[in-house]
mmCIF file of C-alpha atoms (C1' of nucleotides) in Angstrom:
data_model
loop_
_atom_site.group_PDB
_atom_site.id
_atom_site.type_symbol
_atom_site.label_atom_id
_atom_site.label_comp_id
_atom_site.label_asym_id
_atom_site.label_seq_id
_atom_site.Cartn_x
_atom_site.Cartn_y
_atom_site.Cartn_z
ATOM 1 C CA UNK G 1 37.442 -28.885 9.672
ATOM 2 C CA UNK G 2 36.232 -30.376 6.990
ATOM 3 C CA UNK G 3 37.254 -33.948 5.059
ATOM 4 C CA UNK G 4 40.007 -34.486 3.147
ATOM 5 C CA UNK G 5 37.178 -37.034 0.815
ATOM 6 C CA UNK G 6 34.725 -33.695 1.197
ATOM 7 C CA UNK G 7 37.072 -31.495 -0.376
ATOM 8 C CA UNK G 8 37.696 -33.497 -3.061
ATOM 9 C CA UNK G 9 33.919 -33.616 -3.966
ATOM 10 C CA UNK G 10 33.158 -30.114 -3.046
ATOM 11 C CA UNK G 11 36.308 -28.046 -4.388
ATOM 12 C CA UNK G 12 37.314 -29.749 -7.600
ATOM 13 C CA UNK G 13 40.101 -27.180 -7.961
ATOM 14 C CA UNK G 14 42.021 -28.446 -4.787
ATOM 15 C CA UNK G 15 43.065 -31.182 -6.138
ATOM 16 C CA UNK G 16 46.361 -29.755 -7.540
ATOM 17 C CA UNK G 17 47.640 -28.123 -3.951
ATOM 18 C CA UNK G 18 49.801 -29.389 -2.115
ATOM 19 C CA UNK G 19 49.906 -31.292 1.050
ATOM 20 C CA UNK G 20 50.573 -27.605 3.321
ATOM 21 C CA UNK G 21 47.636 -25.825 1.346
ATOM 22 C CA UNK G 22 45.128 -28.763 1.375
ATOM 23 C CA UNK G 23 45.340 -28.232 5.336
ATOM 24 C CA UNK G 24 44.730 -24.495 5.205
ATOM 25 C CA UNK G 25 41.774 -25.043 3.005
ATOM 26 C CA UNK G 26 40.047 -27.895 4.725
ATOM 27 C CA UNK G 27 40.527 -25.431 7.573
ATOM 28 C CA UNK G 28 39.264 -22.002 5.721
ATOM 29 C CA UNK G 29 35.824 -23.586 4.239
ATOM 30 C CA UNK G 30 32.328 -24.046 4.956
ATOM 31 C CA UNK G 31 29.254 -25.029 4.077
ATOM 32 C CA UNK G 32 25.882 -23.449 3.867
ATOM 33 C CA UNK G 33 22.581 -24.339 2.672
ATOM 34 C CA UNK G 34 20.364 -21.761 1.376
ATOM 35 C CA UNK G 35 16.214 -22.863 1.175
ATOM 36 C CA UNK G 36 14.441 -21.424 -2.246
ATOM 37 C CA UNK G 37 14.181 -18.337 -2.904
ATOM 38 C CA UNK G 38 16.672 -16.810 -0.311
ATOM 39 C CA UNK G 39 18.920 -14.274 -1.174
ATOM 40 C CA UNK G 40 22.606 -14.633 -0.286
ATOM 41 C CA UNK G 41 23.728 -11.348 -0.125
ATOM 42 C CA UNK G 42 22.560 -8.040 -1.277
ATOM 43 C CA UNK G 43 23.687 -5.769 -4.257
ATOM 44 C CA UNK G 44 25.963 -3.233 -2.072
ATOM 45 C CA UNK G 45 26.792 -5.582 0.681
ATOM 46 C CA UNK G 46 30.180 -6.779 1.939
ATOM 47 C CA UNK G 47 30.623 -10.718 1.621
ATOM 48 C CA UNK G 48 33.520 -11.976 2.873
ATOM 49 C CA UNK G 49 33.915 -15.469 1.601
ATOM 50 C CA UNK G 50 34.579 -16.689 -2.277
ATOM 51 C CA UNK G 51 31.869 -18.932 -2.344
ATOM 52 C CA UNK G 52 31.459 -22.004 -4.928
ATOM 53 C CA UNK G 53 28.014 -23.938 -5.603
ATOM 54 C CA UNK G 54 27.944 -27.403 -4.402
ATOM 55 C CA UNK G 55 24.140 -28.187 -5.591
ATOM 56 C CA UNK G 56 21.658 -26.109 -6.603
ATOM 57 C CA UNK G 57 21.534 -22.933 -8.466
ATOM 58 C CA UNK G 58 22.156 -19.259 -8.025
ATOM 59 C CA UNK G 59 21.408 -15.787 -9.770
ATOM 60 C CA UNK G 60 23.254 -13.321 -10.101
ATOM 61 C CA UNK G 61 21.148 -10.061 -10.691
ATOM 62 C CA UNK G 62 20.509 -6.461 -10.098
ATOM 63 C CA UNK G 63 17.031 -4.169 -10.361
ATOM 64 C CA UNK G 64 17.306 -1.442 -12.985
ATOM 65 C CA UNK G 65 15.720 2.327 -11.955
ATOM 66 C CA UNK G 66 12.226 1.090 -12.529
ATOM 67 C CA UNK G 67 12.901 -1.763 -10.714
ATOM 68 C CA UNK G 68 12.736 -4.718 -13.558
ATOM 69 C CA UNK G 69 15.153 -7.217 -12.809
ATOM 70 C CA UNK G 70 18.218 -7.993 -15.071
ATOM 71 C CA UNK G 71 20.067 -11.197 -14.437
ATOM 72 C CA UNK G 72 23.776 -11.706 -15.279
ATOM 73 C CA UNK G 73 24.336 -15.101 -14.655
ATOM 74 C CA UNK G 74 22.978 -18.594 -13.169
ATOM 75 C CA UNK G 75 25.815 -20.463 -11.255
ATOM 76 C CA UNK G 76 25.255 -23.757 -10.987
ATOM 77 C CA UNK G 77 26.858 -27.277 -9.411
ATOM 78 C CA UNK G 78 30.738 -26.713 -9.552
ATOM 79 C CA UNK G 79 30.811 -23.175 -10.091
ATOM 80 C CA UNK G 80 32.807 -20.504 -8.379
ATOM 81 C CA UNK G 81 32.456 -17.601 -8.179
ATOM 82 C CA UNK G 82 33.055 -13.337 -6.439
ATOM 83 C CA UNK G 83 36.847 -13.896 -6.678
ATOM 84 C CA UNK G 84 36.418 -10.382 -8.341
ATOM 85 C CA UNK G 85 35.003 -9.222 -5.462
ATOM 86 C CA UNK G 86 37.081 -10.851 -2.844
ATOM 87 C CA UNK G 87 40.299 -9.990 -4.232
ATOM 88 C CA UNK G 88 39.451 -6.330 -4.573
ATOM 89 C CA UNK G 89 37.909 -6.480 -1.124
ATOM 90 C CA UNK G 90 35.230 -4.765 -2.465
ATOM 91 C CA UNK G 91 31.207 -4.371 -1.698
ATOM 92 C CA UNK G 92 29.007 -7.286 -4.110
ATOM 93 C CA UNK G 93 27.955 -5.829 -7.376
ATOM 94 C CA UNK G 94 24.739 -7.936 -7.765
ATOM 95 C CA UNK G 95 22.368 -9.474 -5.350
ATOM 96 C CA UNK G 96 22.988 -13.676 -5.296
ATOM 97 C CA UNK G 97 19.525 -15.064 -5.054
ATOM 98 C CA UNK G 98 19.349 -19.016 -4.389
ATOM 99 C CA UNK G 99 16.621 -19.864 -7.024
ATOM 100 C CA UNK G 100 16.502 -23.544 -5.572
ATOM 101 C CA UNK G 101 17.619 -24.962 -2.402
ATOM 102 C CA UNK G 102 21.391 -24.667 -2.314
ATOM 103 C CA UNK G 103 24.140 -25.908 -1.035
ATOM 104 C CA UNK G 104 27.007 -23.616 -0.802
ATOM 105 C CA UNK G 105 30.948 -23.773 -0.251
ATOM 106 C CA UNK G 106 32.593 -20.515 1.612
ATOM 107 C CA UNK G 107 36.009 -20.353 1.411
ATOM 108 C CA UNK G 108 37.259 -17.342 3.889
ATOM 109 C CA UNK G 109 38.894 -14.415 2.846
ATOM 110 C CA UNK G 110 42.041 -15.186 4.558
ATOM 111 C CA UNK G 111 42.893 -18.852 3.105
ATOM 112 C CA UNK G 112 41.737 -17.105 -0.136
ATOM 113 C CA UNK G 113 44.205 -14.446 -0.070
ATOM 114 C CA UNK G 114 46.846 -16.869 1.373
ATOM 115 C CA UNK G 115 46.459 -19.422 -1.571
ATOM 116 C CA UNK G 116 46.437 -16.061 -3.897
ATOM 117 C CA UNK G 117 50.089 -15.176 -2.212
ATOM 118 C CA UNK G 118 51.205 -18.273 -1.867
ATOM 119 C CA UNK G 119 49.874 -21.516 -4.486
ATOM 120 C CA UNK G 120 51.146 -21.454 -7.917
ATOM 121 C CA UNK G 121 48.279 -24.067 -8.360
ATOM 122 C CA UNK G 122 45.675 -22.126 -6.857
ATOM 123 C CA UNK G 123 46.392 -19.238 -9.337
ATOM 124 C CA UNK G 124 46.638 -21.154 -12.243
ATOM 125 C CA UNK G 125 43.463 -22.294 -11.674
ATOM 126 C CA UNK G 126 42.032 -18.512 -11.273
ATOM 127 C CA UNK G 127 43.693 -17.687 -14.038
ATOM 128 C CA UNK G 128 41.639 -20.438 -16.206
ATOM 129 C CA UNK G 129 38.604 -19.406 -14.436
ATOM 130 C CA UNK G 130 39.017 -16.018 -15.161
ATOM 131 C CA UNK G 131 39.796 -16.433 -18.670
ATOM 132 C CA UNK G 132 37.139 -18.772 -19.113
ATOM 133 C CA UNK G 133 34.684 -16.430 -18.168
ATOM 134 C CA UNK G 134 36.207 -14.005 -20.438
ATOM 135 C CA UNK G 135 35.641 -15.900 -23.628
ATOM 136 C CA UNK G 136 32.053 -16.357 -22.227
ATOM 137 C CA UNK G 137 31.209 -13.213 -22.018
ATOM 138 C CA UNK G 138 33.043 -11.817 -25.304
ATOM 139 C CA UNK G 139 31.027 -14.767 -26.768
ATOM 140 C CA UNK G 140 27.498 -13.822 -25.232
ATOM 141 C CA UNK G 141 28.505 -10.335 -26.251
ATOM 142 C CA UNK G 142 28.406 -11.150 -29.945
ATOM 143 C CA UNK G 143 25.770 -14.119 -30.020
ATOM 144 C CA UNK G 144 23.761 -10.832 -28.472
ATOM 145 C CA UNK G 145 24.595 -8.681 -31.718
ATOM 146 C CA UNK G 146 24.295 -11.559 -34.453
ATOM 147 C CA UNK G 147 22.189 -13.815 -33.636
ATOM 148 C CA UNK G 148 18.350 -14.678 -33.515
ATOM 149 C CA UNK G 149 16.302 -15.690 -30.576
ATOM 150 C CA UNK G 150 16.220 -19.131 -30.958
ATOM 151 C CA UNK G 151 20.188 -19.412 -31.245
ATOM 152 C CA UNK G 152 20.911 -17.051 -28.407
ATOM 153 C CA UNK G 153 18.924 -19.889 -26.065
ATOM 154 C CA UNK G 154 20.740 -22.550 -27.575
ATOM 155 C CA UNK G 155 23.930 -20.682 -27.112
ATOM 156 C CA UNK G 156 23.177 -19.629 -23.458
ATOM 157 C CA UNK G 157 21.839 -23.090 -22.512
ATOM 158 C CA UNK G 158 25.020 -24.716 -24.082
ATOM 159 C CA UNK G 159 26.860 -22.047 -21.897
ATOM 160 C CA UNK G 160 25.523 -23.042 -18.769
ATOM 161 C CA UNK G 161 27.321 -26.665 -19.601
ATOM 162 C CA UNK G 162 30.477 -24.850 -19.913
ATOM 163 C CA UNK G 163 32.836 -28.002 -18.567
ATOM 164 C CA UNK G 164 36.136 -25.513 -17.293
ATOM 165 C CA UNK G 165 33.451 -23.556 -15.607
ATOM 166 C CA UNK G 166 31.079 -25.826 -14.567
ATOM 167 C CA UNK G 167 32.608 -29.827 -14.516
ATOM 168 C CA UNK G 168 30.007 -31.494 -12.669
ATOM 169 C CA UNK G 169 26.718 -30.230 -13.949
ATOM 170 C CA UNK G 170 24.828 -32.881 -15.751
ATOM 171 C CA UNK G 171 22.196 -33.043 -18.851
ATOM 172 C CA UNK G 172 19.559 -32.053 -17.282
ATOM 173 C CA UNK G 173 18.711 -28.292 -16.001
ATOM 174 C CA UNK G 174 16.645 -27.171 -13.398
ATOM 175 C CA UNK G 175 15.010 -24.359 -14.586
ATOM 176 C CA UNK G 176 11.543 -22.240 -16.016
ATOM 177 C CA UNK G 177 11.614 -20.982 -19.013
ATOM 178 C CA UNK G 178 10.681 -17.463 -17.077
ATOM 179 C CA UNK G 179 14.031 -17.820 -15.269
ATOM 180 C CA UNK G 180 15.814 -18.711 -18.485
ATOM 181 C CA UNK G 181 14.127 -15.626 -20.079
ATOM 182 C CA UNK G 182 15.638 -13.645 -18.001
ATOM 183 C CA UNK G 183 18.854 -15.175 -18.076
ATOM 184 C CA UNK G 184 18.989 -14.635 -21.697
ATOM 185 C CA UNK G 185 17.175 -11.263 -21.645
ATOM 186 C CA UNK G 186 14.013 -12.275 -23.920
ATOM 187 C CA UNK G 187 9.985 -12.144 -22.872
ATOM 188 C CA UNK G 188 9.270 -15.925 -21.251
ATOM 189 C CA UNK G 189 6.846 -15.879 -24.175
ATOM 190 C CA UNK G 190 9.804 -15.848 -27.028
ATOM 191 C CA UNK G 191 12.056 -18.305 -25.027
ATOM 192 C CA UNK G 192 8.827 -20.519 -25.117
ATOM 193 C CA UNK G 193 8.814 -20.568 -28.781
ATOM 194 C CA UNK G 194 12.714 -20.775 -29.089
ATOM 195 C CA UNK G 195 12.958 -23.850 -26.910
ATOM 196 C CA UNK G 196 9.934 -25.463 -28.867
ATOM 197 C CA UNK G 197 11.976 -24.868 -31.961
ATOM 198 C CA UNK G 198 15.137 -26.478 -30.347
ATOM 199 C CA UNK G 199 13.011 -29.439 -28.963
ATOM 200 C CA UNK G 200 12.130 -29.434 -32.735
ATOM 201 C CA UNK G 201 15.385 -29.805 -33.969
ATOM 202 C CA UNK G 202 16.486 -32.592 -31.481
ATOM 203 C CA UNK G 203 18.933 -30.810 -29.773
ATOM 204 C CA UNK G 204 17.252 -30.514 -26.282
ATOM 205 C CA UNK G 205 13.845 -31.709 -24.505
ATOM 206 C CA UNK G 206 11.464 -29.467 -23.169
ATOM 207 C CA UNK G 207 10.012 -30.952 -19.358
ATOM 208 C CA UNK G 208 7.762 -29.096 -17.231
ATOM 209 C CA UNK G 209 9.800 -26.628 -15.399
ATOM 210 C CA UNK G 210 12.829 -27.640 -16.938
ATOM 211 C CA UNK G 211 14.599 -29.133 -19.869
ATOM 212 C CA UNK G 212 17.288 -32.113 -20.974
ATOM 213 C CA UNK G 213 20.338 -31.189 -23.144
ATOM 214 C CA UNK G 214 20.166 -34.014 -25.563
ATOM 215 C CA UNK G 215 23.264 -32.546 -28.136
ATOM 216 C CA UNK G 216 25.573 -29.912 -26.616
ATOM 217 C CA UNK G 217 27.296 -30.019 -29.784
ATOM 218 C CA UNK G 218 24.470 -28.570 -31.825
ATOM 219 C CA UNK G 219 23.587 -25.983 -29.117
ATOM 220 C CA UNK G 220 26.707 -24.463 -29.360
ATOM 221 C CA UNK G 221 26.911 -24.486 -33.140
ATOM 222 C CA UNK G 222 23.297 -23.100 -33.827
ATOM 223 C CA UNK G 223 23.511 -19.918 -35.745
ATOM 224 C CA UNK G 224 26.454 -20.493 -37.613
ATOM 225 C "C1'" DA B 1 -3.123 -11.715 -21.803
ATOM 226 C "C1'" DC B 2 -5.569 -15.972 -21.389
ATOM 227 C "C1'" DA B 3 -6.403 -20.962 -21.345
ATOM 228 C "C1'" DT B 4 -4.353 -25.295 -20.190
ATOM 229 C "C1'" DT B 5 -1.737 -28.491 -17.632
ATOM 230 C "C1'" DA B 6 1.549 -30.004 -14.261
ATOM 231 C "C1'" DA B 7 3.071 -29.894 -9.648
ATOM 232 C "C1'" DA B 8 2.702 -28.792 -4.790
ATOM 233 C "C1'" DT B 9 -0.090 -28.436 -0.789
ATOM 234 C "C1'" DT B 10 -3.907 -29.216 2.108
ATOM 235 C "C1'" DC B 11 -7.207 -31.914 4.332
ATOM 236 C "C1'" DG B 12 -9.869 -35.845 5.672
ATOM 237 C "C1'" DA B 13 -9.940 -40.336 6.576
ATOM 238 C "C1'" DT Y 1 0.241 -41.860 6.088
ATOM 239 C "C1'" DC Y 2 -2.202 -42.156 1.856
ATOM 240 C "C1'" DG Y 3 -4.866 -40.190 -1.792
ATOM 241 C "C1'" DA Y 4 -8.308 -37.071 -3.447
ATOM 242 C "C1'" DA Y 5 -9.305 -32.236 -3.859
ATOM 243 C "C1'" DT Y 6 -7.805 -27.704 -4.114
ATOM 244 C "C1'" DT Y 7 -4.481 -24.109 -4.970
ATOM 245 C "C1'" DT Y 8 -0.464 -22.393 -7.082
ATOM 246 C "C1'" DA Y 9 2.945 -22.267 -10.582
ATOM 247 C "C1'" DA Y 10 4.543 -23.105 -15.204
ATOM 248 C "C1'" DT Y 11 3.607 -23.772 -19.964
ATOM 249 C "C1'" DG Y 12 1.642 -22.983 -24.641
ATOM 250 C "C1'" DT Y 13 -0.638 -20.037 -27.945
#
DNA sequence: ACATTAAATTCGA
DNA sequence: TCGAATTTAATGT
């Protein structure tokens, strides 16, 4: 059983529930840490828990025919995420790869599906998550039709700060410009030149194997 | 695709 | 356990 302090820090979206449903869920979660480079759980596979990322990073991805890899998402510190999944008690749709060491919450599948009969707060919150990621992906939808290069990395960068989704992640972000490549779906090559642009422009610094947001703001307004 | 540079690891004291 | 040397990984063009 875990802290009533530890919750706090690792569940952000307990802090609504009540004093009956803080019990169940100090009771119903775990932590995990994943090394580098380990995958979490295989395209196909059954994973119980709704799992949440207390440090770290992880992909979500799956291999086309030929076998190049498409990624869908990077979760980061504060994110949740499979209640798709759990809810619909259904095999993972994309491998989770930890692409740092990572430190994962599991919440069961039982205290999930007893805060999903039984919390009003627990659902609002899903229901902001949920639509949240909605608008995220409508949004990367059409920054994919409109826009240029060099605004679709600012845009998916300024994503990735996304403060409903993600409320603890700071300025800086762990992460090669390969990895953001294929986050984005551009050639490592063409991210390289749209973050040197960015850097260019102020709005972010380029570091070896990572970068610093230095103005959100102007991330998420580039290309209009 | 290649050249350069930064970081991580190994090895010897 | 420290630091120099080597290897590996990431960046820039």
């Amino acid at each position: 059983m875990i802290s009533a302090e530890r919750l706090q820090q690792i569940a952000p979206w307990s802090r609504p529930l009540g004093e009956a449903e803080l019990e169940r869920v100090r009771a119903g979660l775990s932590e995990r840490l994943v090394p580098a480079g380990a995958t979490i759980c295989r395209q196909g596979e059954q994973f119980e828990p709704w799992a949440g990322v207390i440090s770290g990073l992880v992909k979500l991805r799956t291999l086309s025919r030929d076998g190049k890899e498409v990624t869908l998402s990077g979760v980061h510190g504060g994110g949740w995420f499979g209640e798709g999944s759990v809810i619909k008690h259904e095999p993972r749709r994309y491998d989770l790869i930890a692409l740092r060491e990572t430190r994962l919450a599991l919440l069961d599948r039982p205290t999930f599906l007893w805060l999903f009969e039984h919390s009003a707060a627990f659902n609002r919150f899903l229901i902001g998550q949920l639509n949240e990621r909605l608008g995220q992906f409508m949004a990367l939808l059409e920054n994919d039709r409109k826009l240029e290069p060099t605004a679709r990395v600012a845009r998916d960068i300024a994503s990735m700060f996304n403060p409903v989704l993600y409320p603890e992640v700071g300025r800086h972000l762990k992460l090669t410009q390969e990895e953001l490549g294929l986050l984005v779906g551009l050639s490592r090559p063409t991210t390289n030149q749209a973050l040197k642009a960015l850097e260019g422009r102020g709005l972010l610094r380029v570091e070896h194997g990572g970068i610093t947001v230095l103005d959100l703001g102007g991330l998420r307004r580039c290309g209009e």
